[in-house]
PDB file of C-alpha atoms in Angstrom:
ATOM      1  CA  MET A 149     -45.186  -9.806   2.378  1.00  0.00           C
ATOM      2  CA  ALA A 150     -41.747 -10.211   4.008  1.00  0.00           C
ATOM      3  CA  ARG A 151     -38.705  -9.226   1.890  1.00  0.00           C
ATOM      4  CA  HIS A 152     -35.507 -11.099   2.149  1.00  0.00           C
ATOM      5  CA  HIS A 153     -32.374  -9.120   1.764  1.00  0.00           C
ATOM      6  CA  ARG A 154     -29.025 -10.923   0.940  1.00  0.00           C
ATOM      7  CA  HIS A 155     -26.624 -10.047   3.752  1.00  0.00           C
ATOM      8  CA  HIS A 156     -22.873  -9.950   3.271  1.00  0.00           C
ATOM      9  CA  GLU A 157     -20.754  -8.946   6.043  1.00  0.00           C
ATOM     10  CA  GLN A 158     -17.337  -7.537   5.102  1.00  0.00           C
ATOM     11  CA  HIS A 159     -14.760  -7.693   7.822  1.00  0.00           C
ATOM     12  CA  ARG A 160     -11.678  -5.474   8.042  1.00  0.00           C
ATOM     13  CA  ILE A 161      -9.405  -8.509   7.623  1.00  0.00           C
ATOM     14  CA  GLU A 162     -10.755  -8.595   3.810  1.00  0.00           C
ATOM     15  CA  ARG A 163      -8.982  -5.471   3.248  1.00  0.00           C
ATOM     16  CA  ALA A 164      -5.699  -6.354   4.921  1.00  0.00           C
ATOM     17  CA  GLY A 165      -3.575  -7.082   1.870  1.00  0.00           C
ATOM     18  CA  TRP A 166      -4.004  -4.072  -0.120  1.00  0.00           C
ATOM     19  CA  LEU A 167      -4.676  -1.708   2.945  1.00  0.00           C
ATOM     20  CA  ARG A 168      -1.188  -2.926   4.321  1.00  0.00           C
ATOM     21  CA  ALA A 169       0.397  -2.126   1.013  1.00  0.00           C
ATOM     22  CA  ALA A 170      -1.357   1.254   0.576  1.00  0.00           C
ATOM     23  CA  VAL A 171      -0.653   2.431   3.963  1.00  0.00           C
ATOM     24  CA  LEU A 172       3.075   1.524   3.799  1.00  0.00           C
ATOM     25  CA  GLY A 173       3.312   2.979   0.515  1.00  0.00           C
ATOM     26  CA  ALA A 174       1.855   6.445   1.503  1.00  0.00           C
ATOM     27  CA  ASN A 175       3.836   6.481   4.724  1.00  0.00           C
ATOM     28  CA  ASP A 176       7.110   5.798   3.053  1.00  0.00           C
ATOM     29  CA  GLY A 177       6.313   8.263   0.345  1.00  0.00           C
ATOM     30  CA  ILE A 178       5.710  11.025   2.767  1.00  0.00           C
ATOM     31  CA  VAL A 179       8.757  10.065   4.990  1.00  0.00           C
ATOM     32  CA  SER A 180      11.261   9.480   2.126  1.00  0.00           C
ATOM     33  CA  THR A 181      10.471  12.534   0.024  1.00  0.00           C
ATOM     34  CA  SER A 182      10.287  14.739   2.835  1.00  0.00           C
ATOM     35  CA  SER A 183      13.603  13.543   4.353  1.00  0.00           C
ATOM     36  CA  LEU A 184      15.237  13.702   0.982  1.00  0.00           C
ATOM     37  CA  ILE A 185      14.043  17.158   0.528  1.00  0.00           C
ATOM     38  CA  LEU A 186      15.070  18.426   3.912  1.00  0.00           C
ATOM     39  CA  GLY A 187      18.358  16.832   3.498  1.00  0.00           C
ATOM     40  CA  VAL A 188      19.134  18.698   0.424  1.00  0.00           C
ATOM     41  CA  ALA A 189      17.605  21.966   1.564  1.00  0.00           C
ATOM     42  CA  SER A 190      19.631  21.848   4.776  1.00  0.00           C
ATOM     43  CA  ALA A 191      22.680  21.309   2.851  1.00  0.00           C
ATOM     44  CA  HIS A 192      21.842  24.804   1.234  1.00  0.00           C
ATOM     45  CA  GLY A 193      21.198  23.141  -1.975  1.00  0.00           C
ATOM     46  CA  TYR A 194      19.799  25.506  -4.908  1.00  0.00           C
ATOM     47  CA  GLU A 195      15.994  25.538  -5.252  1.00  0.00           C
ATOM     48  CA  GLY A 196      16.107  23.525  -8.562  1.00  0.00           C
ATOM     49  CA  SER A 197      18.277  20.984  -6.826  1.00  0.00           C
ATOM     50  CA  VAL A 198      15.736  20.642  -4.071  1.00  0.00           C
ATOM     51  CA  ILE A 199      12.765  20.026  -6.629  1.00  0.00           C
ATOM     52  CA  LEU A 200      14.816  17.835  -8.756  1.00  0.00           C
ATOM     53  CA  ALA A 201      15.931  15.544  -5.711  1.00  0.00           C
ATOM     54  CA  GLY A 202      12.214  15.449  -4.714  1.00  0.00           C
ATOM     55  CA  VAL A 203      11.064  14.345  -8.133  1.00  0.00           C
ATOM     56  CA  ALA A 204      13.843  11.659  -8.380  1.00  0.00           C
ATOM     57  CA  GLY A 205      12.977  10.503  -4.940  1.00  0.00           C
ATOM     58  CA  VAL A 206       9.382   9.970  -5.863  1.00  0.00           C
ATOM     59  CA  VAL A 207       9.947   8.119  -9.216  1.00  0.00           C
ATOM     60  CA  ALA A 208      12.847   5.991  -7.733  1.00  0.00           C
ATOM     61  CA  GLY A 209      10.882   5.206  -4.501  1.00  0.00           C
ATOM     62  CA  ALA A 210       7.683   4.235  -6.278  1.00  0.00           C
ATOM     63  CA  MET A 211       9.523   1.941  -8.447  1.00  0.00           C
ATOM     64  CA  SER A 212      11.451   0.392  -5.637  1.00  0.00           C
ATOM     65  CA  MET A 213       8.369  -0.009  -3.542  1.00  0.00           C
ATOM     66  CA  ALA A 214       6.514  -1.658  -6.476  1.00  0.00           C
ATOM     67  CA  ALA A 215       9.456  -3.939  -7.226  1.00  0.00           C
ATOM     68  CA  GLY A 216      10.010  -4.902  -3.586  1.00  0.00           C
ATOM     69  CA  GLU A 217       6.381  -5.687  -2.893  1.00  0.00           C
ATOM     70  CA  TYR A 218       5.960  -7.610  -6.177  1.00  0.00           C
ATOM     71  CA  VAL A 219       9.098  -9.849  -5.330  1.00  0.00           C
ATOM     72  CA  SER A 220       7.870 -10.262  -1.996  1.00  0.00           C
ATOM     73  CA  VAL A 221       4.235 -11.138  -2.588  1.00  0.00           C
ATOM     74  CA  HIS A 222       5.061 -13.433  -5.808  1.00  0.00           C
ATOM     75  CA  SER A 223       7.399 -15.496  -3.261  1.00  0.00           C
ATOM     76  CA  GLN A 224       4.457 -15.923  -1.053  1.00  0.00           C
ATOM     77  CA  GLN A 225       2.423 -16.952  -4.163  1.00  0.00           C
ATOM     78  CA  ASP A 226       5.015 -19.445  -5.326  1.00  0.00           C
ATOM     79  CA  LEU A 227       4.971 -20.885  -1.747  1.00  0.00           C
ATOM     80  CA  GLU A 228       1.022 -21.197  -1.928  1.00  0.00           C
ATOM     81  CA  ARG A 229       1.093 -22.966  -5.485  1.00  0.00           C
ATOM     82  CA  ALA A 230       3.760 -25.425  -4.208  1.00  0.00           C
ATOM     83  CA  ALA A 231       1.655 -26.268  -1.174  1.00  0.00           C
ATOM     84  CA  LEU A 232      -1.486 -26.601  -3.436  1.00  0.00           C
ATOM     85  CA  ALA A 233       0.321 -28.829  -5.659  1.00  0.00           C
ATOM     86  CA  GLU A 234       1.588 -31.115  -2.914  1.00  0.00           C
ATOM     87  CA  GLU A 235      -1.895 -31.307  -1.460  1.00  0.00           C
ATOM     88  CA  ARG A 236      -3.632 -32.035  -4.822  1.00  0.00           C
ATOM     89  CA  GLN A 237      -1.081 -35.069  -5.216  1.00  0.00           C
ATOM     90  CA  GLU A 238      -1.693 -36.292  -1.676  1.00  0.00           C
ATOM     91  CA  LEU A 239      -5.593 -36.125  -2.278  1.00  0.00           C
ATOM     92  CA  LYS A 240      -4.796 -38.210  -5.441  1.00  0.00           C
ATOM     93  CA  ASP A 241      -2.650 -40.827  -3.791  1.00  0.00           C
ATOM     94  CA  ASP A 242      -4.282 -41.295  -0.545  1.00  0.00           C
ATOM     95  CA  PRO A 243      -7.908 -39.928  -0.213  1.00  0.00           C
ATOM     96  CA  PRO A 244      -8.922 -41.726   3.012  1.00  0.00           C
ATOM     97  CA  ALA A 245      -5.903 -40.171   4.771  1.00  0.00           C
ATOM     98  CA  GLU A 246      -6.659 -36.847   3.730  1.00  0.00           C
ATOM     99  CA  HIS A 247     -10.291 -37.339   4.738  1.00  0.00           C
ATOM    100  CA  ALA A 248      -9.040 -38.494   8.273  1.00  0.00           C
ATOM    101  CA  GLU A 249      -6.757 -35.393   8.461  1.00  0.00           C
ATOM    102  CA  LEU A 250      -9.505 -32.948   7.659  1.00  0.00           C
ATOM    103  CA  ALA A 251     -11.986 -34.724  10.021  1.00  0.00           C
ATOM    104  CA  ALA A 252      -9.138 -34.424  12.680  1.00  0.00           C
ATOM    105  CA  ILE A 253      -8.887 -30.632  12.206  1.00  0.00           C
ATOM    106  CA  TYR A 254     -12.633 -30.203  12.744  1.00  0.00           C
ATOM    107  CA  ALA A 255     -12.719 -32.513  15.736  1.00  0.00           C
ATOM    108  CA  ARG A 256      -9.880 -30.374  17.306  1.00  0.00           C
ATOM    109  CA  ARG A 257     -11.907 -27.142  16.605  1.00  0.00           C
ATOM    110  CA  GLY A 258     -14.777 -28.569  18.966  1.00  0.00           C
ATOM    111  CA  LEU A 259     -16.951 -30.837  16.725  1.00  0.00           C
ATOM    112  CA  GLN A 260     -18.113 -34.158  17.728  1.00  0.00           C
ATOM    113  CA  ARG A 261     -15.989 -36.847  16.011  1.00  0.00           C
ATOM    114  CA  GLU A 262     -19.102 -38.249  14.111  1.00  0.00           C
ATOM    115  CA  LEU A 263     -20.086 -34.788  12.984  1.00  0.00           C
ATOM    116  CA  ALA A 264     -16.369 -33.914  12.075  1.00  0.00           C
ATOM    117  CA  GLU A 265     -16.320 -36.972   9.852  1.00  0.00           C
ATOM    118  CA  LYS A 266     -19.782 -35.944   8.109  1.00  0.00           C
ATOM    119  CA  VAL A 267     -18.357 -32.400   7.587  1.00  0.00           C
ATOM    120  CA  ALA A 268     -15.168 -33.609   6.014  1.00  0.00           C
ATOM    121  CA  THR A 269     -17.108 -36.013   3.792  1.00  0.00           C
ATOM    122  CA  GLN A 270     -19.381 -33.196   2.272  1.00  0.00           C
ATOM    123  CA  LEU A 271     -16.729 -30.820   1.987  1.00  0.00           C
ATOM    124  CA  MET A 272     -14.437 -33.309   0.162  1.00  0.00           C
ATOM    125  CA  GLU A 273     -17.085 -34.206  -2.249  1.00  0.00           C
ATOM    126  CA  HIS A 274     -17.941 -30.538  -2.726  1.00  0.00           C
ATOM    127  CA  ASP A 275     -14.240 -29.399  -3.341  1.00  0.00           C
ATOM    128  CA  ALA A 276     -11.523 -31.328  -1.658  1.00  0.00           C
ATOM    129  CA  LEU A 277      -8.679 -29.362  -2.533  1.00  0.00           C
ATOM    130  CA  ALA A 278     -10.289 -26.044  -1.531  1.00  0.00           C
ATOM    131  CA  ALA A 279     -11.390 -27.599   1.775  1.00  0.00           C
ATOM    132  CA  HIS A 280      -7.685 -28.791   2.604  1.00  0.00           C
ATOM    133  CA  ALA A 281      -6.566 -25.450   1.285  1.00  0.00           C
ATOM    134  CA  ARG A 282      -8.588 -23.313   3.658  1.00  0.00           C
ATOM    135  CA  ASP A 283      -8.668 -25.452   6.752  1.00  0.00           C
ATOM    136  CA  GLU A 284      -5.142 -27.405   6.494  1.00  0.00           C
ATOM    137  CA  LEU A 285      -2.996 -24.733   4.881  1.00  0.00           C
ATOM    138  CA  GLY A 286      -4.644 -21.539   5.799  1.00  0.00           C
ATOM    139  CA  ILE A 287      -4.976 -20.377   2.085  1.00  0.00           C
ATOM    140  CA  THR A 288      -8.119 -18.307   1.571  1.00  0.00           C
ATOM    141  CA  ARG A 289      -9.504 -16.120  -1.052  1.00  0.00           C
ATOM    142  CA  THR A 290      -9.377 -13.047   1.283  1.00  0.00           C
ATOM    143  CA  LEU A 291      -5.732 -13.787   2.274  1.00  0.00           C
ATOM    144  CA  LYS A 292      -4.402 -15.055  -1.043  1.00  0.00           C
ATOM    145  CA  ALA A 293      -1.244 -13.565  -2.331  1.00  0.00           C
ATOM    146  CA  ARG A 294      -1.704 -11.005  -5.197  1.00  0.00           C
ATOM    147  CA  PRO A 295       1.517  -9.817  -6.468  1.00  0.00           C
ATOM    148  CA  LEU A 296       0.250  -7.304  -9.030  1.00  0.00           C
ATOM    149  CA  GLN A 297      -2.352  -5.837  -6.760  1.00  0.00           C
ATOM    150  CA  ALA A 298       0.195  -5.346  -4.088  1.00  0.00           C
ATOM    151  CA  ALA A 299       2.791  -3.741  -6.388  1.00  0.00           C
ATOM    152  CA  GLY A 300       0.368  -1.421  -7.875  1.00  0.00           C
ATOM    153  CA  ALA A 301      -1.053  -0.294  -4.467  1.00  0.00           C
ATOM    154  CA  SER A 302       2.506   0.250  -3.193  1.00  0.00           C
ATOM    155  CA  ALA A 303       3.813   2.393  -6.192  1.00  0.00           C
ATOM    156  CA  THR A 304       0.481   4.461  -6.407  1.00  0.00           C
ATOM    157  CA  SER A 305       0.251   5.156  -2.666  1.00  0.00           C
ATOM    158  CA  PHE A 306       4.154   6.006  -2.439  1.00  0.00           C
ATOM    159  CA  ALA A 307       3.852   8.368  -5.344  1.00  0.00           C
ATOM    160  CA  ALA A 308       0.520   9.962  -3.831  1.00  0.00           C
ATOM    161  CA  GLY A 309       2.295  10.377  -0.545  1.00  0.00           C
ATOM    162  CA  GLY A 310       5.444  11.747  -2.077  1.00  0.00           C
ATOM    163  CA  ILE A 311       3.755  14.290  -4.242  1.00  0.00           C
ATOM    164  CA  LEU A 312       2.550  16.003  -1.331  1.00  0.00           C
ATOM    165  CA  PRO A 313       5.706  17.185   0.417  1.00  0.00           C
ATOM    166  CA  LEU A 314       7.058  17.875  -3.157  1.00  0.00           C
ATOM    167  CA  LEU A 315       4.332  20.311  -4.115  1.00  0.00           C
ATOM    168  CA  VAL A 316       4.792  22.081  -0.652  1.00  0.00           C
ATOM    169  CA  ALA A 317       8.487  22.313  -1.445  1.00  0.00           C
ATOM    170  CA  TRP A 318       7.788  23.805  -4.936  1.00  0.00           C
ATOM    171  CA  LEU A 319       5.263  26.279  -3.266  1.00  0.00           C
ATOM    172  CA  ALA A 320       7.638  27.270  -0.751  1.00  0.00           C
ATOM    173  CA  GLN A 321      10.490  27.987  -2.694  1.00  0.00           C
ATOM    174  CA  ALA A 322      10.603  31.508  -2.305  1.00  0.00           C
ATOM    175  CA  SER A 323      10.374  31.457   1.564  1.00  0.00           C
ATOM    176  CA  HIS A 324      11.749  29.041   4.055  1.00  0.00           C
ATOM    177  CA  PRO A 325      10.935  25.638   2.964  1.00  0.00           C
ATOM    178  CA  ILE A 326      12.267  23.666   5.828  1.00  0.00           C
ATOM    179  CA  PRO A 327       9.596  24.265   8.244  1.00  0.00           C
ATOM    180  CA  TRP A 328       6.780  24.094   5.840  1.00  0.00           C
ATOM    181  CA  ILE A 329       7.869  20.733   4.548  1.00  0.00           C
ATOM    182  CA  ALA A 330       8.666  19.354   7.837  1.00  0.00           C
ATOM    183  CA  GLY A 331       5.347  20.452   9.393  1.00  0.00           C
ATOM    184  CA  THR A 332       3.080  19.418   6.436  1.00  0.00           C
ATOM    185  CA  ALA A 333       4.656  16.089   6.418  1.00  0.00           C
ATOM    186  CA  LEU A 334       4.055  15.472  10.062  1.00  0.00           C
ATOM    187  CA  VAL A 335       0.264  16.687   9.862  1.00  0.00           C
ATOM    188  CA  LEU A 336      -0.153  14.351   6.810  1.00  0.00           C
ATOM    189  CA  LEU A 337       1.422  11.432   8.677  1.00  0.00           C
ATOM    190  CA  ALA A 338      -0.568  12.065  11.800  1.00  0.00           C
ATOM    191  CA  MET A 339      -3.709  11.982   9.644  1.00  0.00           C
ATOM    192  CA  LEU A 340      -2.467   8.735   7.808  1.00  0.00           C
ATOM    193  CA  GLY A 341      -1.853   7.136  11.187  1.00  0.00           C
ATOM    194  CA  ALA A 342      -5.299   7.992  12.418  1.00  0.00           C
ATOM    195  CA  VAL A 343      -7.024   6.678   9.229  1.00  0.00           C
ATOM    196  CA  SER A 344      -4.919   3.329   9.375  1.00  0.00           C
ATOM    197  CA  ALA A 345      -5.835   2.830  13.143  1.00  0.00           C
ATOM    198  CA  LYS A 346      -9.524   3.520  12.287  1.00  0.00           C
ATOM    199  CA  ALA A 347      -9.459   1.107   9.387  1.00  0.00           C
ATOM    200  CA  GLY A 348      -7.867  -1.497  11.292  1.00  0.00           C
ATOM    201  CA  ASN A 349     -10.023  -0.919  14.534  1.00  0.00           C
ATOM    202  CA  ALA A 350      -7.239  -0.048  16.774  1.00  0.00           C
ATOM    203  CA  PRO A 351      -6.644   2.920  19.202  1.00  0.00           C
ATOM    204  CA  ILE A 352      -6.127   6.059  17.185  1.00  0.00           C
ATOM    205  CA  VAL A 353      -3.893   8.252  19.487  1.00  0.00           C
ATOM    206  CA  PRO A 354      -1.175   5.711  19.857  1.00  0.00           C
ATOM    207  CA  GLY A 355      -1.130   4.950  16.125  1.00  0.00           C
ATOM    208  CA  MET A 356      -0.693   8.652  15.238  1.00  0.00           C
ATOM    209  CA  ALA A 357       1.936   9.121  17.974  1.00  0.00           C
ATOM    210  CA  ARG A 358       3.838   6.112  16.809  1.00  0.00           C
ATOM    211  CA  VAL A 359       3.937   7.225  13.170  1.00  0.00           C
ATOM    212  CA  VAL A 360       4.701  10.994  14.024  1.00  0.00           C
ATOM    213  CA  PHE A 361       7.515  10.273  16.308  1.00  0.00           C
ATOM    214  CA  TRP A 362       9.724   7.839  14.006  1.00  0.00           C
ATOM    215  CA  SER A 363       8.809   9.900  10.904  1.00  0.00           C
ATOM    216  CA  ALA A 364      10.043  13.016  12.731  1.00  0.00           C
ATOM    217  CA  LEU A 365      13.153  11.155  13.760  1.00  0.00           C
ATOM    218  CA  ALA A 366      13.820  10.088  10.307  1.00  0.00           C
ATOM    219  CA  MET A 367      13.543  13.614   8.921  1.00  0.00           C
ATOM    220  CA  ALA A 368      15.469  15.133  11.710  1.00  0.00           C
ATOM    221  CA  VAL A 369      18.467  12.587  11.101  1.00  0.00           C
ATOM    222  CA  THR A 370      18.414  13.180   7.392  1.00  0.00           C
ATOM    223  CA  ALA A 371      18.294  17.195   7.758  1.00  0.00           C
ATOM    224  CA  GLY A 372      21.271  16.699  10.226  1.00  0.00           C
ATOM    225  CA  VAL A 373      23.298  14.904   7.853  1.00  0.00           C
ATOM    226  CA  GLY A 374      22.602  17.459   5.172  1.00  0.00           C
ATOM    227  CA  THR A 375      23.479  20.453   7.556  1.00  0.00           C
ATOM    228  CA  LEU A 376      26.762  18.511   8.397  1.00  0.00           C
ATOM    229  CA  PHE A 377      27.865  17.863   4.920  1.00  0.00           C
ATOM    230  CA  GLY A 378      26.460  21.175   3.658  1.00  0.00           C
ATOM    231  CA  GLY A 379      28.710  22.880   6.126  1.00  0.00           C
ATOM    232  CA  GLN A 380      31.758  20.976   5.094  1.00  0.00           C
ATOM    233  CA  ALA A 381      31.250  21.916   1.316  1.00  0.00           C
TER     234      ALA A 381
END
């Protein structure tokens, strides 16, 4: 007896929203915290000052990422809600025009005109607003704005990324922390770049190189500023 299995294909695009926020948060956590610690350490700061700066950087950065991501994504959500409200009113005021508009969209995508009319009719009978949201406005369940989810992912990933160089700085207090912090950060960033590229089905080596290069530049500039001002103190 044949068994039928329900098939659900999950594409990478379905993870785009939270993955983008998580990768951006972790990358910023590592770069920002490492750069801050390197800047303070290069200015010949006391060991306690270096750790304190790192802790403050992790906390402030996580809160900043969460707030920024929430405001940004919430603005997108407001735009989506306004567009849906406008579409809902148009469906109420002139259903035939909205039907013709939907049928025209399907016809432009390659359906014969008669078939496009039938598809538009059936979809509008099922859920007119959902059909127009998806095919006219481009608003889908997968790409729908979720402010709290994006903010939480950003804050958590930033903190997770920032804790790692902070831990290295704490363990390396008795020795020379700068090479350890910089080296560990670059290794972690290379791994993050590889994971991000793999998840997005992109070439791994260019993704790693891009992340490592710009992160190394950011840390080098911050360390240089710390050395400059530390020498003048």
